mmCIF file of C-alpha atoms in Angstrom:
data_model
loop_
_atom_site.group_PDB
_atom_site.id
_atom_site.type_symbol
_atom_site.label_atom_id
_atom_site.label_comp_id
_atom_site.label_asym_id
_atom_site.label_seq_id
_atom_site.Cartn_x
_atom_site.Cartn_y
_atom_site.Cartn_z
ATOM 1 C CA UNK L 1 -19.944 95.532 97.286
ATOM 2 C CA UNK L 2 -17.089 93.499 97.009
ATOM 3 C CA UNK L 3 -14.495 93.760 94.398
ATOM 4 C CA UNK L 4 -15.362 90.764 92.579
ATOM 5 C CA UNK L 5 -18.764 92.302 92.271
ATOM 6 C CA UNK L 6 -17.360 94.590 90.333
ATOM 7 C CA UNK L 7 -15.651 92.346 87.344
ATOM 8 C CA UNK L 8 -18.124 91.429 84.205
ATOM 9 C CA UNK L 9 -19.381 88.176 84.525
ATOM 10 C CA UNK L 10 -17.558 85.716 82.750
ATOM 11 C CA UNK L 11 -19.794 84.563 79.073
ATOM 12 C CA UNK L 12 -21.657 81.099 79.877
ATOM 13 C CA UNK L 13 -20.326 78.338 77.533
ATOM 14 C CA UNK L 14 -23.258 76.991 75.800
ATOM 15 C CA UNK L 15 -23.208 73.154 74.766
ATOM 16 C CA UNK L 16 -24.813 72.500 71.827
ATOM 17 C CA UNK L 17 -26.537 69.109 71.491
ATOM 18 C CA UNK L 18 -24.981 66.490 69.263
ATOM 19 C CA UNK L 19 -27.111 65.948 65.950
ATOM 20 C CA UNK L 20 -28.696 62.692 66.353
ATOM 21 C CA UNK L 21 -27.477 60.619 63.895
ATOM 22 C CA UNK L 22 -30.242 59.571 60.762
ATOM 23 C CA UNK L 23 -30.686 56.538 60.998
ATOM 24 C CA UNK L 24 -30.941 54.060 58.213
ATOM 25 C CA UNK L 25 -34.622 53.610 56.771
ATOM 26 C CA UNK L 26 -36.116 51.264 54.922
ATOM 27 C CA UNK L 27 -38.881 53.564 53.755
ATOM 28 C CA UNK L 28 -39.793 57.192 52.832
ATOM 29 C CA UNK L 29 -37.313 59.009 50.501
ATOM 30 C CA UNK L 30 -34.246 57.516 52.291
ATOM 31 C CA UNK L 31 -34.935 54.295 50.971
ATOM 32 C CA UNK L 32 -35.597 55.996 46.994
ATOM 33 C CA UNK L 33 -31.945 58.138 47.710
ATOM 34 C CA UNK L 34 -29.691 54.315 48.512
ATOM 35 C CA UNK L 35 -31.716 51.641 45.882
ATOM 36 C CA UNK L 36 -32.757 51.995 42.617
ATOM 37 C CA UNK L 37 -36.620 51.709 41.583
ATOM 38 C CA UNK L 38 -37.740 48.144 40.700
ATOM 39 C CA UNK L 39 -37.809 48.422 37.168
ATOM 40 C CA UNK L 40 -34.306 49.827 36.478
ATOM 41 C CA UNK L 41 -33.011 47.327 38.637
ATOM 42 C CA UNK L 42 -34.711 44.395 36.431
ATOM 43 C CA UNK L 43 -33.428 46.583 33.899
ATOM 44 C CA UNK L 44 -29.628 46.282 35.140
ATOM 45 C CA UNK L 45 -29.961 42.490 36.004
ATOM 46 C CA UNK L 46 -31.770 41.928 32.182
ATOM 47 C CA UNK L 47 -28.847 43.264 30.879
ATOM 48 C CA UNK L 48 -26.317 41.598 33.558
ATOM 49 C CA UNK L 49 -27.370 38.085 32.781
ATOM 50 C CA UNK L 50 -28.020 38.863 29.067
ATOM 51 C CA UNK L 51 -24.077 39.722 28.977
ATOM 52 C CA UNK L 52 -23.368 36.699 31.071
ATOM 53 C CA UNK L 53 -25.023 34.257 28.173
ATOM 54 C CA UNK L 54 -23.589 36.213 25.594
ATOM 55 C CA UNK L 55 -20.138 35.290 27.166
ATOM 56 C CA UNK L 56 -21.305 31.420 27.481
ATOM 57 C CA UNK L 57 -22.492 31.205 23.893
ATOM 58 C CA UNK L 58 -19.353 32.402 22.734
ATOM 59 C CA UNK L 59 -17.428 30.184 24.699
ATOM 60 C CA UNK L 60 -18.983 27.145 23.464
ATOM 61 C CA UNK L 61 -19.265 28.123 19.847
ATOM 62 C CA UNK L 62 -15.695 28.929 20.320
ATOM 63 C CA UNK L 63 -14.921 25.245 22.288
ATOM 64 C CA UNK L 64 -17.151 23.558 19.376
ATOM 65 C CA UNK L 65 -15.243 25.073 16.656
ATOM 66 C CA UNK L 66 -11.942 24.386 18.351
ATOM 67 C CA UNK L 67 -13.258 20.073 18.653
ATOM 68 C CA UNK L 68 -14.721 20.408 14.962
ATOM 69 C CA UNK L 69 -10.934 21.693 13.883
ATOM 70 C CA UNK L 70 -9.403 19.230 15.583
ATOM 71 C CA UNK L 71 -11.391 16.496 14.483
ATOM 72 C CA UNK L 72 -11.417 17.487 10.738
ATOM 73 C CA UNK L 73 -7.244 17.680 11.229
ATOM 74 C CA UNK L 74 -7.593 13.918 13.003
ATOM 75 C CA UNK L 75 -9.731 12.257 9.658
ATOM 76 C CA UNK L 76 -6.568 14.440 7.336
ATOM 77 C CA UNK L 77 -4.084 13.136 9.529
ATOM 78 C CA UNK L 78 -5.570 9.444 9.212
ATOM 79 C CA UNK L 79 -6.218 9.903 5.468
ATOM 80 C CA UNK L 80 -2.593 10.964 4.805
ATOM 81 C CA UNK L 81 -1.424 7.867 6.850
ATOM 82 C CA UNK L 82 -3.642 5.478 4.545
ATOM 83 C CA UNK L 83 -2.231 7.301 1.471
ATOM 84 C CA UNK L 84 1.472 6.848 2.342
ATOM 85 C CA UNK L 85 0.927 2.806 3.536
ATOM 86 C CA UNK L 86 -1.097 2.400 0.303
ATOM 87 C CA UNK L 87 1.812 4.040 -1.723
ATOM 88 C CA UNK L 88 4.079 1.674 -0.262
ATOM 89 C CA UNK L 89 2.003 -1.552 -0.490
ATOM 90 C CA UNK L 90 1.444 -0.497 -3.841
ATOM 91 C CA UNK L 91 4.401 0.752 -5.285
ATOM 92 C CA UNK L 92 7.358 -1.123 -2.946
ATOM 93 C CA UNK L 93 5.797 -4.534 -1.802
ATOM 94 C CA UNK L 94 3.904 -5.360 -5.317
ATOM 95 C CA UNK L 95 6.029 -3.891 -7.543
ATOM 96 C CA UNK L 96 9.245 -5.586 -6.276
ATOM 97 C CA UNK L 97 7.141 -8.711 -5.727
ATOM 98 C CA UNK L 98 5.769 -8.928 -8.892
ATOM 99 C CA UNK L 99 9.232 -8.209 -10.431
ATOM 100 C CA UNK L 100 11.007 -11.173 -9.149
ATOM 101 C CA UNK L 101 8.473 -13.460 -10.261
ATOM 102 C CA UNK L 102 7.985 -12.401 -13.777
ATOM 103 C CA UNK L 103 11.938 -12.359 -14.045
ATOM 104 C CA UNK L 104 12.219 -16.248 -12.550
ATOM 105 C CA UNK L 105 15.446 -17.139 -11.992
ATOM 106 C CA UNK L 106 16.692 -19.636 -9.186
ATOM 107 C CA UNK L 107 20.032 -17.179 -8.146
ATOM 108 C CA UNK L 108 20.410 -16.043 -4.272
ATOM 109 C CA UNK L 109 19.549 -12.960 -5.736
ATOM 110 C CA UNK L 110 16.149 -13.680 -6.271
ATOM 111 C CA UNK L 111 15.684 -15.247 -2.899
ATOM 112 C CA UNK L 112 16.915 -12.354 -1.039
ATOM 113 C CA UNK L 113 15.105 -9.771 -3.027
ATOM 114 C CA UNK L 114 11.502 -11.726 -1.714
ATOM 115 C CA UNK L 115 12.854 -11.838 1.689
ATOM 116 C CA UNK L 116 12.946 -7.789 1.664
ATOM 117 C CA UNK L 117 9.639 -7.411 -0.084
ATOM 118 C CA UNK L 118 8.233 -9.461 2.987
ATOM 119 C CA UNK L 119 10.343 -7.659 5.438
ATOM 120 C CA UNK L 120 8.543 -4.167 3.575
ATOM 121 C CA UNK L 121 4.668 -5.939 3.922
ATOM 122 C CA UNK L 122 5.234 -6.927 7.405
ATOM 123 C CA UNK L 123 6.012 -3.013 8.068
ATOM 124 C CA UNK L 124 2.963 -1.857 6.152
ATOM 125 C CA UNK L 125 1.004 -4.198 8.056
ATOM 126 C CA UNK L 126 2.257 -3.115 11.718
ATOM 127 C CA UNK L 127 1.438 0.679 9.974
ATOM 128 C CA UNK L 128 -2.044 0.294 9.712
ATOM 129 C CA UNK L 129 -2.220 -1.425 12.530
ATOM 130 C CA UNK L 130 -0.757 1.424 14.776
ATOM 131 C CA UNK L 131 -3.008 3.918 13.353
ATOM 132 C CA UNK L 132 -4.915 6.325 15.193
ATOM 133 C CA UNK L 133 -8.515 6.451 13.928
ATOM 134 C CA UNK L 134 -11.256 8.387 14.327
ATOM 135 C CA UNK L 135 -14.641 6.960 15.672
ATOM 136 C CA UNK L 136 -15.813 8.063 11.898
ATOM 137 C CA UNK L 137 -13.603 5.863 10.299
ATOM 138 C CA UNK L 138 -13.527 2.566 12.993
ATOM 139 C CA UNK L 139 -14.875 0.340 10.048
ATOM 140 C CA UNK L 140 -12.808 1.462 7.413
ATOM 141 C CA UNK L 141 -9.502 1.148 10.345
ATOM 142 C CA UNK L 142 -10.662 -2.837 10.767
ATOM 143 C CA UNK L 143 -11.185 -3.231 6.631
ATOM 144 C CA UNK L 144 -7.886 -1.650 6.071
ATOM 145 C CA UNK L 145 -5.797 -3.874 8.747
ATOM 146 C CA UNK L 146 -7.447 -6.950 7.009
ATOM 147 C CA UNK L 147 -6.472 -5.700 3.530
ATOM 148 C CA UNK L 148 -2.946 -5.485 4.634
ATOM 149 C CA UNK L 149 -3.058 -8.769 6.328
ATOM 150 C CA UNK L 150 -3.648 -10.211 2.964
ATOM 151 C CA UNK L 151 -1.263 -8.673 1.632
ATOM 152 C CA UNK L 152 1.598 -9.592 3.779
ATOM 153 C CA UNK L 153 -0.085 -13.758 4.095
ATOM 154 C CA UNK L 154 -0.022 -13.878 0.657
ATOM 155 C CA UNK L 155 3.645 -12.114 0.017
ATOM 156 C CA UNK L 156 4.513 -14.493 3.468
ATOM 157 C CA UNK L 157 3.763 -17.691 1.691
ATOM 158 C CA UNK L 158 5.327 -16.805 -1.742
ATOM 159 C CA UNK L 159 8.859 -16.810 -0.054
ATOM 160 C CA UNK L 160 8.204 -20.034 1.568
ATOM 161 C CA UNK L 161 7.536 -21.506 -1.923
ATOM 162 C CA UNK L 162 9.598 -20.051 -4.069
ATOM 163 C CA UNK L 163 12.556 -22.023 -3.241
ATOM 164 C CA UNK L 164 10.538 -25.494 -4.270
ATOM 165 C CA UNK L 165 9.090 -23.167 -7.539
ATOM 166 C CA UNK L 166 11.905 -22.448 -8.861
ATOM 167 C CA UNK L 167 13.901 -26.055 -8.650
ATOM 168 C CA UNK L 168 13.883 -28.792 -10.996
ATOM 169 C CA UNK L 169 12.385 -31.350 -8.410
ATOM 170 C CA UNK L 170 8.637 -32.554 -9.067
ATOM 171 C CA UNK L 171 7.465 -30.645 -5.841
ATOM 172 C CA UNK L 172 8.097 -27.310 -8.120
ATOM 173 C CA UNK L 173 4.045 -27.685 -9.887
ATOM 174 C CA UNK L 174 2.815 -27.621 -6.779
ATOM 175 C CA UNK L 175 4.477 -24.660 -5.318
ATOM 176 C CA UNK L 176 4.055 -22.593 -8.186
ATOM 177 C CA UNK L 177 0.168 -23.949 -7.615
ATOM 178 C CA UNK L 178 0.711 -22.698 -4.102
ATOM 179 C CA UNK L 179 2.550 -19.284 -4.760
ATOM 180 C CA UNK L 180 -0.965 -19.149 -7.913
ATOM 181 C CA UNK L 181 -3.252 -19.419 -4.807
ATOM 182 C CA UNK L 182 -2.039 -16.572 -3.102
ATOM 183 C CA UNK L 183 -2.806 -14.555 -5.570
ATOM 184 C CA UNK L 184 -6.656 -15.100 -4.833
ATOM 185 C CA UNK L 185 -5.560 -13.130 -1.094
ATOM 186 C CA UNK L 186 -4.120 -10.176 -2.978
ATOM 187 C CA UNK L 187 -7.270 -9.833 -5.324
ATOM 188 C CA UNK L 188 -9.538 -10.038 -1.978
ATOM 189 C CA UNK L 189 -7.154 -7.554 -0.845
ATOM 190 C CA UNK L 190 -8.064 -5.123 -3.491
ATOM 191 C CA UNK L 191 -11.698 -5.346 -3.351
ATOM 192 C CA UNK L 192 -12.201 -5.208 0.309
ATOM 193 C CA UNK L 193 -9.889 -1.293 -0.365
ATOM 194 C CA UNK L 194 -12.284 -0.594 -3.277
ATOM 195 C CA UNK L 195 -15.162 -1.388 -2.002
ATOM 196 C CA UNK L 196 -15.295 -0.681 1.744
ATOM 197 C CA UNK L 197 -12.036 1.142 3.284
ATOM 198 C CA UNK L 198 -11.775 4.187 0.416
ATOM 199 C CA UNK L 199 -15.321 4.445 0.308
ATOM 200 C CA UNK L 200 -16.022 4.535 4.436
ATOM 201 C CA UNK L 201 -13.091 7.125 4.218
ATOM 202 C CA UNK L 202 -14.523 9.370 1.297
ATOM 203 C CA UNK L 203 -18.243 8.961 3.651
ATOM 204 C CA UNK L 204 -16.060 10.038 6.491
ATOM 205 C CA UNK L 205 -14.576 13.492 5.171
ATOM 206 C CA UNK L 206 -17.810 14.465 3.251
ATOM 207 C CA UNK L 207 -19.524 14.623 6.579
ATOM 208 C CA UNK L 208 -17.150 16.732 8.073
ATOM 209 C CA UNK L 209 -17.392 18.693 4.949
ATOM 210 C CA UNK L 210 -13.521 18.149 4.359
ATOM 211 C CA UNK L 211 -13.057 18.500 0.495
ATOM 212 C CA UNK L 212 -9.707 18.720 -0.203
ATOM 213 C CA UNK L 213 -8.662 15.362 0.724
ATOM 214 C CA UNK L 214 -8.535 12.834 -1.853
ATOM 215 C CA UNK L 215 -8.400 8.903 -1.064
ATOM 216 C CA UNK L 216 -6.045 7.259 -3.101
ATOM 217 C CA UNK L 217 -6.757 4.086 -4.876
ATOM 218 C CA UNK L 218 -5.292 1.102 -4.529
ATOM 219 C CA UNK L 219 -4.407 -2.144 -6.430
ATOM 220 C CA UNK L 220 -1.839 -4.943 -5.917
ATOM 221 C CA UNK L 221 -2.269 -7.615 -8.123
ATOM 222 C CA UNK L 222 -1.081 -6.513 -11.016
ATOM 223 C CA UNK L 223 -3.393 -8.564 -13.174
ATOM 224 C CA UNK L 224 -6.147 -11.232 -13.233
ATOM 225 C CA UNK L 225 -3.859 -13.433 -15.263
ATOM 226 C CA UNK L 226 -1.826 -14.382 -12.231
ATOM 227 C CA UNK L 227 -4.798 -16.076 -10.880
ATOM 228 C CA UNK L 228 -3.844 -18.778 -13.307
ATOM 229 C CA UNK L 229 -1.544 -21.625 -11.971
ATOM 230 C CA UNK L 230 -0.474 -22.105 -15.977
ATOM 231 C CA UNK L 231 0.817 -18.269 -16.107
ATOM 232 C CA UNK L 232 2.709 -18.386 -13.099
ATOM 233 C CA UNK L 233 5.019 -21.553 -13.848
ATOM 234 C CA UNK L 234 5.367 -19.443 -17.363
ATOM 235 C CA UNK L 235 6.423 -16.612 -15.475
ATOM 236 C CA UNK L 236 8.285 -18.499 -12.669
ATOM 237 C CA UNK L 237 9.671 -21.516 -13.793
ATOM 238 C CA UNK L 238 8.551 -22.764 -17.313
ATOM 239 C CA UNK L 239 10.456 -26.457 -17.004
ATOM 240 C CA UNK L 240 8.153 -26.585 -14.363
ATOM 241 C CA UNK L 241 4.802 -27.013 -16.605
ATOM 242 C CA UNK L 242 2.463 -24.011 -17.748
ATOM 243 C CA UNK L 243 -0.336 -26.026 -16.003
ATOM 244 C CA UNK L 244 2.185 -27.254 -12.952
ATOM 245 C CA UNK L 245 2.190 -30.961 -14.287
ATOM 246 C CA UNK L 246 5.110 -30.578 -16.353
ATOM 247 C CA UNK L 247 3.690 -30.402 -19.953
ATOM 248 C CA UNK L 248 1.300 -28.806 -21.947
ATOM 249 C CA UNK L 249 -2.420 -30.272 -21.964
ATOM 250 C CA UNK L 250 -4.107 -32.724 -19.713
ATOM 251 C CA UNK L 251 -5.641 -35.800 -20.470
ATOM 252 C CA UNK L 252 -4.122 -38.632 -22.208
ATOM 253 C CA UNK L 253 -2.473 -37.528 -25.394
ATOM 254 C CA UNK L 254 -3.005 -38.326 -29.031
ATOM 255 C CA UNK L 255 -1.867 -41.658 -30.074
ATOM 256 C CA UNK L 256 1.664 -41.326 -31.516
ATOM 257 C CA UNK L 257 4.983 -39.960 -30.518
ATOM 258 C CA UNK L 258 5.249 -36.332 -28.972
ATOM 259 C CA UNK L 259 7.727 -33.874 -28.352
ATOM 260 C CA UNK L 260 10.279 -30.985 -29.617
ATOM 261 C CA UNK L 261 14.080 -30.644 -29.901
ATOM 262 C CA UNK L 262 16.153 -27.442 -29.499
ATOM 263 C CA UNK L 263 18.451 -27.084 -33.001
ATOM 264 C CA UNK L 264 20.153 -23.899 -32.552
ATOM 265 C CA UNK L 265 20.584 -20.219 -30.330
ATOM 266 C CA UNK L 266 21.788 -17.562 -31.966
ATOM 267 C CA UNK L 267 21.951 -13.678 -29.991
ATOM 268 C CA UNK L 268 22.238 -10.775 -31.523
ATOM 269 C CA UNK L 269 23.217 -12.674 -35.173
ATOM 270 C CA UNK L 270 25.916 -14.716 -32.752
ATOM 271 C CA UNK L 271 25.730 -18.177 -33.065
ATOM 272 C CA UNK L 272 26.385 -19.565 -29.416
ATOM 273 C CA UNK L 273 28.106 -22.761 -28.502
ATOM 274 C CA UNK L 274 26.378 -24.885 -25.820
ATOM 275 C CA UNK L 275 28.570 -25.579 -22.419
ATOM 276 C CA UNK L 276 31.791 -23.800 -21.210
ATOM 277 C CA UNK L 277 32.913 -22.496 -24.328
ATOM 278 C CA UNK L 278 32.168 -18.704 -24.468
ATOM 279 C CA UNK L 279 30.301 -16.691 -26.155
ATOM 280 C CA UNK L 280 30.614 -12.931 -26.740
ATOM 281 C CA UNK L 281 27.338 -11.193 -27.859
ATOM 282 C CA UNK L 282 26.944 -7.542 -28.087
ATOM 283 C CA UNK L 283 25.285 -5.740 -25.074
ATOM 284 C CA UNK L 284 23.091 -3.784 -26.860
ATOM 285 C CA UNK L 285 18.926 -3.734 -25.626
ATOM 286 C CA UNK L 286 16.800 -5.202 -26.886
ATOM 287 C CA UNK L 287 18.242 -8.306 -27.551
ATOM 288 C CA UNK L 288 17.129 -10.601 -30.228
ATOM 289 C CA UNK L 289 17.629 -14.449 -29.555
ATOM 290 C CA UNK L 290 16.441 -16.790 -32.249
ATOM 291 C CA UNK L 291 15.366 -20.111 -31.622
ATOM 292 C CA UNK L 292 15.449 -22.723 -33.715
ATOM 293 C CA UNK L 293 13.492 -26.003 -32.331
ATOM 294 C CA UNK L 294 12.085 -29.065 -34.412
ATOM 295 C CA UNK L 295 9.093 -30.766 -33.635
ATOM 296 C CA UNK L 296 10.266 -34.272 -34.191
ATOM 297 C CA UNK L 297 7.087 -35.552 -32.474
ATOM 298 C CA UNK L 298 4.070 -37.349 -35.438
ATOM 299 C CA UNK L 299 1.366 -35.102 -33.855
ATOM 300 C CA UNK L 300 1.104 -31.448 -34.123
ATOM 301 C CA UNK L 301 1.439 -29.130 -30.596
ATOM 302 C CA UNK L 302 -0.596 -26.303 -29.409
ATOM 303 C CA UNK L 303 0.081 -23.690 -26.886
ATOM 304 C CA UNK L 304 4.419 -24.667 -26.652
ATOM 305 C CA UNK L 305 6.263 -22.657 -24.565
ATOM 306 C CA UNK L 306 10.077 -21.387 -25.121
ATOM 307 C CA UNK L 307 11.648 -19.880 -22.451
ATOM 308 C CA UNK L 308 14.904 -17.865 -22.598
ATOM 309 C CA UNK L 309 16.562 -17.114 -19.174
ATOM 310 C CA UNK L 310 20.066 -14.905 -18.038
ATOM 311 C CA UNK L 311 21.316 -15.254 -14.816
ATOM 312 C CA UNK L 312 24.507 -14.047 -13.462
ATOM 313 C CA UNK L 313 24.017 -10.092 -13.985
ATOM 314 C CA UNK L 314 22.925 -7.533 -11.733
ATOM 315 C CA UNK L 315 19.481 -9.400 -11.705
ATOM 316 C CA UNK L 316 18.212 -12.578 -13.851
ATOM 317 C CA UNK L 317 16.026 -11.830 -16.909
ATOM 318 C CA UNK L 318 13.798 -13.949 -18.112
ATOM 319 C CA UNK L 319 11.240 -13.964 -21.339
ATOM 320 C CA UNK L 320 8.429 -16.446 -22.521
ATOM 321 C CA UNK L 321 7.213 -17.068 -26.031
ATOM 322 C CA UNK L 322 4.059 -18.748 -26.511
ATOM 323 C CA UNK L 323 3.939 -21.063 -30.113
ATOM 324 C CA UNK L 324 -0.139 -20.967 -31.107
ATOM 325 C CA UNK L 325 0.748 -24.158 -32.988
ATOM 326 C CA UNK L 326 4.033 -26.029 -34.433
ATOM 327 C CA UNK L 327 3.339 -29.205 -37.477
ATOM 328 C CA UNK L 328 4.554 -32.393 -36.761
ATOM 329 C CA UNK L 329 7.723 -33.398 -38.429
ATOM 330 C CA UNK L 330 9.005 -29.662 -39.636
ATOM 331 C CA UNK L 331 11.323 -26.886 -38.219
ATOM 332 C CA UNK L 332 11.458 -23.676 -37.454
ATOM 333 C CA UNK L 333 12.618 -20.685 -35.936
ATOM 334 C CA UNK L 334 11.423 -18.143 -33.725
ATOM 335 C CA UNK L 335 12.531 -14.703 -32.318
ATOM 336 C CA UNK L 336 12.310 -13.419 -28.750
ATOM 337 C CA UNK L 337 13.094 -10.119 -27.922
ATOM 338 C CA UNK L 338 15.004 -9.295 -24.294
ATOM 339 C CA UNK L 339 14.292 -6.192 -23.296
ATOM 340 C CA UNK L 340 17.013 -5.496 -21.004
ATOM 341 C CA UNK L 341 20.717 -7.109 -21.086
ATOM 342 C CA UNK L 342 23.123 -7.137 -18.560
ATOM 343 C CA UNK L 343 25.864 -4.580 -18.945
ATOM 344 C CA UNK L 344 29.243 -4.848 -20.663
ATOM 345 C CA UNK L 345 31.912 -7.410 -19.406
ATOM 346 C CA UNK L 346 29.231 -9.038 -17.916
ATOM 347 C CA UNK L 347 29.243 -12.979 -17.713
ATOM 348 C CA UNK L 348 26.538 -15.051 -17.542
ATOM 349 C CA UNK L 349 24.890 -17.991 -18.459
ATOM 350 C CA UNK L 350 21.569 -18.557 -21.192
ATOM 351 C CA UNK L 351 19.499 -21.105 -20.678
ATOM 352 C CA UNK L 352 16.885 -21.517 -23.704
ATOM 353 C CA UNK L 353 14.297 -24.382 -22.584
ATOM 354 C CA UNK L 354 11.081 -25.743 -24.451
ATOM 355 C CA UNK L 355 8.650 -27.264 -22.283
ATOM 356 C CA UNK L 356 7.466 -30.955 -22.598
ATOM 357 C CA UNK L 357 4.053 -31.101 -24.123
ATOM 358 C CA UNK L 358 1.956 -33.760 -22.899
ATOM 359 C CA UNK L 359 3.075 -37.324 -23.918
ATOM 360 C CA UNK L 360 6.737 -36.263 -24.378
ATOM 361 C CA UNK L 361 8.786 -39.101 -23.258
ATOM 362 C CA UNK L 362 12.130 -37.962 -24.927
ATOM 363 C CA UNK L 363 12.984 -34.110 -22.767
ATOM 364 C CA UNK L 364 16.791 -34.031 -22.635
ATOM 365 C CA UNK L 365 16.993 -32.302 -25.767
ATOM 366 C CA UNK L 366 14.571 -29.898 -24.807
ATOM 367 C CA UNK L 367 17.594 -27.665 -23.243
ATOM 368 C CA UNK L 368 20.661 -25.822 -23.769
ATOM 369 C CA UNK L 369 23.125 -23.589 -21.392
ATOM 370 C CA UNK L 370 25.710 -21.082 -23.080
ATOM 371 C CA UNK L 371 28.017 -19.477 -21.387
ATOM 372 C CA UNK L 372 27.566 -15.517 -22.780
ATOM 373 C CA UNK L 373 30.055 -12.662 -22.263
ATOM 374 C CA UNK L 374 28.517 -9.394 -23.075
ATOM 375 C CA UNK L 375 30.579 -6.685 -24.673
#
């Protein structure tokens, strides 16, 4: 026996063998442990694409709402543009416009005060032009350009007449018949805004269910009476003829001599001298003038104008009286009232004029000119 034979044997190492690994299985309980059954998994997706339309509703009810504000702010925005050219049409162009020609006057004054009124219609016209308009309101956008065309035609023309209207040379009738004729643009003017651009506008905002806009109105022509050719050369330039031909009536006159002479001014109880002497009258409104005319004609008049006219002060003032009748052969007098005056230490010149009736051959004493210092 040797001596290794007598040593314990060393323990045997036992190797285990590796654990296979599972592998993957698409059936049995393997494939129940990593997926969920059918039905919850519909159940998951249901709800997964249910959230998902949720979320796309929203955003398009939220898009839609964000347009439909805009576009309701877009028809204020363009109704609050309208409003403020309309306003200025309205309460600049014709007001000033209509001011100078019921005041007459032939001054530099006059003539640069209708120069500005156009310069203020051209701008209200270029306005609406530039205005950004809804689809909703494309017609009303086209009517309301043309109604401010009119406008600024008519208001156009006027200062390119009113030079001839307000002369003393026989081309005056038929500028004032011109400056009459425009007046026919401003009344189109108005009913084309009554009738189509405020009421395509109100259409416009109801259907977007925008209530607390209103549309303003809108009128220019002050009155129908300046339609007539007659009531402008009152206003504008009574020498000129109520009618544009230089006296009252038409048609050949009655047989027998026609025609009125001026006898006496006085203003404010002064008795003014005719030419360069002066005259100091009160400046106190209103102010009475009383004219004292003859009719030294053998036929009695209808329908005679007297016209009393200031120029010099801060603007030129000008008021008509209409006679219903005066009797051949007789005088009298008659009082018309200024409303304004110009102010103290003013000087200035009155002219009181009758116009020629028709048949008048005799007209140079149809007119006086005092020279009046107010105080």
């Amino acid at each position: 026996m040797s001596f290794f034979d007598d040593e314990p044997d060393e323990p045997t190492r036992v190797t285990r063998p590796a654990r296979p690994r599972r592998a993957a299985s698409t059936g049995g309980s393997a494939a129940t442990a990593g997926t969920p059954p059918p039905d919850i998994a519909r159940r998951r997706q249901f709800v997964l694409f249910g959230g998902l339309a949720v979320i796309a509703l929203l955003l398009i009810i939220t898009v839609k709402s964000c347009s439909s504000t805009a576009h309701k702010n877009a028809l204020k925005d363009y109704n609050r543009d309208v409003t403020s050219i309309v306003q200025s049409s309205d309460g600049t162009v014709s007001k000033q416009l209509f001011d100078v020609l019921s005041g007459g006057g032939g001054n530099k004054d006059v003539q640069v005060a209708v120069q500005q009124v156009r310069l203020e219609a051209e701008q209200d016209a270029k306005r609406a032009k530039g205005l950004d308009a809804p689809d909703d309101v494309a017609d009303a956008q086209h009517d309301f350009e043309m109604v401010m065309n009119f406008r600024l035609a008519g208001v156009t023309e006027i200062a390119g007449q009113l030079n001839k209207a307000l002369s003393n040379q026989p081309s005056a009738a038929e500028a004032i018949r011109r400056i009459a004729g425009q007046m026919q643009g401003f009344l189109a003017s108005d009913v084309v805004y009554s009738q189509r651009v405020a009421p395509l506008i109100k259409d416009a905002l109801d259907d977007n269910d925008i209530h607390d806009q209103t549309v303003p109105a809108s009128k220019f022509l002050p009155s129908i009476g300046w339609l007539d050719a007659g009531k402008v050369g009152e206003k504008l330039n009574p020498s000129a003829g109520a009618d544009g031909s230089g006296s009252t009536g038409t048609g050949a006159p009655k047989p027998g001599t026609h025609g009125h002479g001026l006898v006496q001014t006085k203003a404010n109880g002064v008795t003014l001298q005719p030419g360069t002497a002066i005259n100091r009258v009160p400046s106190k409104a209103p102010l009475p003038v009383e004219v004292t005319y003859a009719n030294q004609g053998e036929n009695d008049e209808t329908n005679v104008t007297i016209n009393v006219k200031i120029t010099g002060g801060p603007k030129p003032i000008s008021v008509n009286k209409r006679l219903n009748q005066t009797k051949a052969g007789t005088q009298a007098a008659v009082t018309i009232n200024l409303p304004t005056v110009p102010p103290k230490g003013s000087s200035t010149t009155m002219t009181v004029s009758i116009k020629p009736v028709n048949g008048e051959q005799k007209t140079d004493n149809n007119n006086a000119t005092y020279t009046v210092l107010f105080n």
